[in-house]
C-alpha positions as a printed NumPy array, in Angstrom:
array([[-62.144, -35.866,  97.862],
       [-59.365, -36.771,  95.421],
       [-55.899, -37.241,  96.928],
       [-52.492, -37.852,  95.358],
       [-52.97 , -41.581,  95.933],
       [-55.967, -41.505,  93.596],
       [-53.96 , -40.19 ,  90.635],
       [-52.08 , -42.547,  88.314],
       [-48.743, -40.925,  87.443],
       [-49.076, -42.214,  83.87 ],
       [-52.093, -39.925,  83.496],
       [-50.014, -37.021,  84.786],
       [-47.215, -37.846,  82.343],
       [-49.67 , -37.757,  79.447],
       [-51.163, -34.49 ,  80.742],
       [-47.745, -32.797,  80.881],
       [-46.73 , -34.097,  77.444],
       [-49.979, -32.981,  75.801],
       [-49.629, -29.545,  77.406],
       [-46.036, -29.221,  76.166],
       [-46.787, -30.363,  72.605],
       [-50.252, -28.87 ,  72.15 ],
       [-51.867, -31.922,  70.595],
       [-52.76 , -35.512,  71.37 ],
       [-51.041, -36.782,  68.231],
       [-47.712, -35.107,  69.015],
       [-47.857, -36.288,  72.628],
       [-48.601, -39.842,  71.494],
       [-45.528, -39.818,  69.239],
       [-43.348, -38.475,  72.044],
       [-44.595, -41.077,  74.537],
       [-44.678, -43.98 ,  72.102],
       [-48.365, -44.578,  72.838],
       [-51.467, -44.839,  70.677],
       [-53.447, -41.649,  70.088],
       [-56.617, -43.045,  71.77 ],
       [-54.567, -44.067,  74.824],
       [-53.295, -40.534,  75.381],
       [-56.787, -39.107,  74.845],
       [-58.153, -41.57 ,  77.408],
       [-55.419, -40.599,  79.885],
       [-56.406, -36.926,  79.654],
       [-60.108, -37.738,  80.025],
       [-59.471, -40.046,  83.003],
       [-57.327, -37.431,  84.755],
       [-59.985, -34.755,  84.282],
       [-62.648, -37.174,  85.567],
       [-60.55 , -38.15 ,  88.592],
       [-59.866, -34.529,  89.51 ],
       [-63.32 , -33.288,  88.582],
       [-61.668, -30.503,  86.577],
       [-61.369, -29.5  ,  82.947],
       [-57.722, -28.879,  82.11 ],
       [-57.741, -27.916,  78.418],
       [-59.522, -25.74 ,  75.926],
       [-60.37 , -27.914,  72.907],
       [-59.435, -25.862,  69.833],
       [-59.579, -26.785,  66.172],
       [-55.779, -26.467,  66.132],
       [-55.252, -28.709,  69.17 ],
       [-55.446, -28.601,  72.946],
       [-54.543, -25.495,  74.945],
       [-54.18 , -25.353,  78.709],
       [-56.885, -23.425,  80.488],
       [-56.17 , -21.49 ,  83.695],
       [-56.8  , -24.553,  85.862],
       [-54.471, -26.729,  83.794],
       [-51.782, -24.051,  83.833],
       [-51.885, -23.93 ,  87.65 ],
       [-51.402, -27.683,  87.806],
       [-48.386, -27.855,  85.455],
       [-45.679, -27.111,  88.036],
       [-46.895, -29.662,  90.608],
       [-47.483, -32.174,  87.796],
       [-43.859, -31.845,  86.684],
       [-42.731, -32.223,  90.299],
       [-44.824, -35.377,  90.615],
       [-43.15 , -36.826,  87.494],
       [-39.691, -36.036,  88.822],
       [-40.546, -37.685,  92.146],
       [-41.875, -40.779,  90.341],
       [-38.714, -41.032,  88.236],
       [-36.511, -40.625,  91.31 ],
       [-38.463, -43.368,  93.094],
       [-38.103, -45.673,  90.09 ],
       [-34.345, -45.066,  89.858],
       [-33.867, -45.65 ,  93.595],
       [-35.873, -48.867,  93.521],
       [-33.87 , -50.173,  90.551],
       [-30.636, -49.359,  92.351],
       [-31.799, -51.259,  95.443],
       [-32.767, -54.297,  93.383],
       [-29.486, -54.472,  91.458],
       [-26.52 , -53.712,  93.723],
       [-23.747, -55.351,  91.668],
       [-25.139, -56.364,  88.29 ],
       [-27.313, -54.778,  85.675],
       [-27.748, -53.327,  82.232],
       [-26.09 , -50.026,  81.388],
       [-27.089, -48.115,  78.275],
       [-24.301, -45.888,  76.996],
       [-24.931, -43.425,  74.203],
       [-21.999, -42.287,  72.085],
       [-21.485, -40.463,  68.823],
       [-20.177, -41.996,  65.622],
       [-16.794, -40.383,  66.404],
       [-15.968, -43.084,  68.958],
       [-18.59 , -45.78 ,  68.377],
       [-16.192, -48.064,  66.491],
       [-13.474, -48.11 ,  69.153],
       [-15.653, -47.89 ,  72.264],
       [-16.553, -51.606,  72.599],
       [-12.873, -52.572,  72.751],
       [-12.134, -49.8  ,  75.237],
       [-14.904, -51.04 ,  77.532],
       [-13.385, -54.531,  77.802],
       [-12.443, -53.957,  81.513],
       [-16.166, -54.142,  82.27 ],
       [-16.234, -57.829,  81.281],
       [-16.122, -59.82 ,  84.512],
       [-16.962, -63.193,  85.941],
       [-20.48 , -63.686,  87.228],
       [-19.386, -63.989,  90.835],
       [-18.023, -60.43 ,  90.544],
       [-21.262, -59.094,  89.15 ],
       [-22.252, -58.91 ,  85.501],
       [-22.601, -55.645,  83.592],
       [-24.523, -55.862,  80.331],
       [-23.684, -52.978,  78.006],
       [-25.985, -51.537,  75.363],
       [-24.197, -49.08 ,  73.076],
       [-26.62 , -46.568,  71.556],
       [-25.213, -44.647,  68.596],
       [-27.642, -41.765,  68.136],
       [-27.752, -38.762,  65.802],
       [-29.306, -36.707,  68.605],
       [-28.559, -36.188,  72.279],
       [-30.625, -38.788,  74.127],
       [-32.385, -37.5  ,  77.24 ],
       [-30.767, -39.061,  80.309],
       [-33.266, -37.52 ,  82.712],
       [-36.083, -39.187,  80.76 ],
       [-34.293, -42.556,  80.961],
       [-33.42 , -42.836,  77.259],
       [-29.863, -43.829,  78.297],
       [-27.853, -44.155,  81.512],
       [-24.5  , -42.671,  80.501],
       [-23.622, -40.367,  77.615],
       [-20.42 , -39.267,  75.929],
       [-21.072, -35.745,  74.693],
       [-18.938, -33.383,  72.611],
       [-20.415, -30.173,  74.022],
       [-20.571, -29.13 ,  77.663],
       [-23.848, -30.182,  79.333],
       [-25.74 , -27.516,  81.259],
       [-28.365, -29.507,  83.217],
       [-27.478, -29.172,  86.88 ],
       [-29.251, -32.451,  87.666],
       [-26.562, -34.433,  85.799],
       [-23.194, -35.729,  86.97 ],
       [-20.514, -34.514,  84.532],
       [-16.851, -35.323,  84.065],
       [-14.709, -33.536,  81.502],
       [-12.386, -35.872,  79.637],
       [ -9.318, -35.326,  77.481],
       [-10.257, -33.99 ,  74.052],
       [ -9.986, -35.935,  70.829],
       [ -7.411, -34.357,  68.497],
       [ -8.769, -33.797,  64.995],
       [ -7.358, -32.266,  61.832],
       [ -8.371, -31.325,  58.317],
       [ -8.142, -34.178,  55.813],
       [ -8.824, -34.735,  52.115],
       [ -8.439, -37.705,  49.815],
       [ -5.322, -38.277,  47.75 ],
       [ -7.508, -38.041,  44.669],
       [ -8.827, -34.639,  45.722],
       [ -5.295, -33.306,  46.297],
       [ -4.124, -34.662,  42.939],
       [ -7.056, -32.981,  41.194],
       [ -7.176, -29.602,  42.978],
       [ -3.722, -29.264,  44.516],
       [ -2.514, -29.245,  48.122],
       [ -4.502, -26.613,  50.048],
       [ -2.639, -23.804,  51.818],
       [ -3.783, -20.965,  54.069],
       [ -3.526, -18.64 ,  51.067],
       [ -5.567, -20.871,  48.747],
       [ -8.43 , -21.757,  51.121],
       [-10.95 , -19.865,  48.954],
       [-10.17 , -22.188,  46.031],
       [-11.075, -25.411,  47.842],
       [-14.174, -27.397,  48.737],
       [-15.238, -28.42 ,  52.215],
       [-17.48 , -30.918,  53.993],
       [-19.473, -30.022,  57.111],
       [-22.538, -30.806,  59.192],
       [-25.981, -29.378,  58.49 ],
       [-27.4  , -28.608,  61.93 ],
       [-23.981, -28.405,  63.626],
       [-21.43 , -26.924,  61.174],
       [-18.419, -27.551,  63.416],
       [-15.838, -26.926,  60.676],
       [-17.296, -23.55 ,  59.651],
       [-17.458, -22.36 ,  63.257],
       [-13.92 , -23.486,  63.981],
       [-12.62 , -21.708,  60.87 ],
       [-14.273, -18.439,  61.899],
       [-12.729, -18.644,  65.377],
       [ -9.293, -18.961,  63.751],
       [ -9.845, -16.017,  61.412],
       [-10.526, -17.992,  58.212],
       [-13.551, -17.262,  56.055],
       [-15.038, -20.217,  54.218],
       [-17.913, -19.133,  52.025],
       [-21.214, -20.978,  51.91 ],
       [-20.711, -22.1  ,  48.316],
       [-17.486, -23.901,  49.283],
       [-19.387, -26.421,  51.417],
       [-20.234, -28.776,  48.579],
       [-21.154, -31.757,  50.747],
       [-23.011, -31.747,  54.081],
       [-24.214, -34.472,  56.416],
       [-25.19 , -34.574,  60.071],
       [-23.794, -38.114,  60.221],
       [-20.068, -38.377,  60.771],
       [-19.891, -41.505,  58.609],
       [-21.444, -39.533,  55.768],
       [-18.859, -36.748,  56.119],
       [-16.004, -39.25 ,  56.351],
       [-17.161, -41.125,  53.251],
       [-17.543, -37.801,  51.476],
       [-13.91 , -36.975,  52.205],
       [-12.709, -40.421,  51.118],
       [-14.806, -40.045,  47.955],
       [-13.047, -36.819,  47.006],
       [-15.791, -34.301,  47.774],
       [-13.493, -32.   ,  49.705],
       [-11.823, -31.255,  53.032],
       [-13.363, -32.569,  56.254],
       [-12.661, -32.343,  59.955],
       [-11.693, -35.875,  61.028],
       [-10.45 , -37.147,  64.409],
       [ -6.866, -38.386,  64.237],
       [ -7.734, -41.907,  65.401],
       [-10.189, -42.26 ,  62.503],
       [ -8.015, -40.625,  59.853],
       [ -5.076, -42.916,  60.477],
       [ -7.301, -45.892,  59.656],
       [ -8.084, -44.379,  56.233],
       [ -5.065, -44.762,  53.898],
       [ -6.814, -42.689,  51.224],
       [ -6.857, -39.6  ,  53.457],
       [ -3.976, -37.127,  53.854],
       [ -3.742, -34.265,  56.296],
       [ -4.042, -30.848,  54.654],
       [ -3.617, -27.299,  55.925],
       [ -1.082, -28.692,  58.36 ],
       [ -0.076, -25.213,  59.514],
       [ -3.463, -25.019,  61.287],
       [ -3.12 , -26.691,  64.707],
       [ -5.093, -29.789,  65.519],
       [ -8.567, -29.053,  66.846],
       [ -9.621, -30.593,  70.128],
       [-13.071, -32.207,  70.008],
       [-14.374, -31.966,  73.566],
       [-15.494, -35.088,  75.411],
       [-17.783, -35.024,  78.432],
       [-18.991, -38.055,  80.366],
       [-22.515, -37.481,  81.659],
       [-24.933, -39.483,  83.807],
       [-27.927, -39.113,  86.102],
       [-27.5  , -38.722,  89.846],
       [-28.208, -42.429,  90.444],
       [-24.72 , -43.185,  89.103],
       [-23.562, -42.204,  92.609],
       [-25.648, -44.851,  94.373],
       [-25.88 , -47.737,  91.896],
       [-22.653, -49.77 ,  91.961],
       [-22.757, -51.144,  88.408],
       [-23.544, -47.702,  86.965],
       [-20.783, -46.163,  89.055],
       [-18.368, -48.83 ,  87.837],
       [-19.331, -48.265,  84.196],
       [-19.091, -44.472,  84.547],
       [-15.631, -44.573,  86.117],
       [-14.311, -47.187,  83.688],
       [-15.642, -45.364,  80.626],
       [-14.023, -42.131,  81.744],
       [-10.673, -43.736,  82.525],
       [-10.384, -45.677,  79.271],
       [-11.431, -42.699,  77.13 ],
       [ -8.894, -40.47 ,  78.889],
       [ -6.152, -43.034,  78.337],
       [ -7.113, -43.481,  74.693],
       [ -7.145, -39.743,  73.971],
       [ -3.841, -39.213,  75.783],
       [ -2.107, -41.697,  73.456],
       [ -3.147, -39.863,  70.287],
       [ -0.667, -37.512,  68.557],
       [ -1.025, -33.777,  69.141],
       [  0.826, -30.716,  67.917],
       [  2.913, -29.036,  70.572],
       [  1.031, -25.717,  70.403],
       [ -2.352, -27.4  ,  70.902],
       [ -1.044, -29.205,  73.967],
       [ -0.711, -25.982,  75.918],
       [ -4.289, -24.977,  75.173],
       [ -5.728, -28.361,  76.097],
       [ -7.404, -28.355,  79.547],
       [ -6.222, -31.194,  81.786],
       [ -8.689, -34.073,  82.075],
       [-10.535, -34.142,  85.347],
       [-10.848, -37.236,  87.472],
       [-14.146, -36.89 ,  89.238],
       [-14.583, -39.25 ,  92.15 ],
       [-18.216, -40.166,  92.569],
       [-19.049, -40.32 ,  96.241]])
């Protein structure tokens, strides 16, 4: 009789991923494994259990009734394996270790300097930092990073979250753009060009919330990379939403539509639950939150946006 001890959790991981993606090829890409390896994992799991788990279709693999019944316990097994791995790593590394922090391009340039308090002598423990600048939200629960700075509120209840002070941002254009097309005003918005994201059009959404209509044809330059949007503004493509700390390092940029209050770009510090029990992760989490709060608090804000800004929280991890 097959028991839990007979089942390799790597086989279960491949089973769940194939079921979620519907094909061996897609699962292999997600797991970073070779296609034959994933196929072998599925075959070995079926052989170990003595059960067929999938219908083999010309379009891919589809869970049969037996496989569908096993999905919930399989996911639970994966979560238990991950929790065991995290706990064992915490026990092995009480004071020192590697922490992978993922941040957006908005703060990637200034973050290394802000994290300087984490540099310590070896007899105090050594924290090695890996800064991951990603164009997508890395999955903390899957171990893609340890700590994340996010600009939207996380909703996974399994994560530890701390809301930080927001980054003030305004609308900026190049001096060349203003010389060519004139200084924008609230009345002349329809006559100007704008720069925004593709998948996350933050500027367009913010304008709608404030009662301004910017038509689709006015967004003449789009990029999901902040550096691309910033360079577009510097290059004269149009008006972009730029954090204050970045704009003041760009002498070519001038603030426009100054009668519109600064926008607050949210910042959330997020980590897995093991940040509570692993000292070096806890240290990195607390330090990152404190230095980002202090940095944001020193940036200029308009008086009317101050009142609307929620106070930064200081979550104590216990």
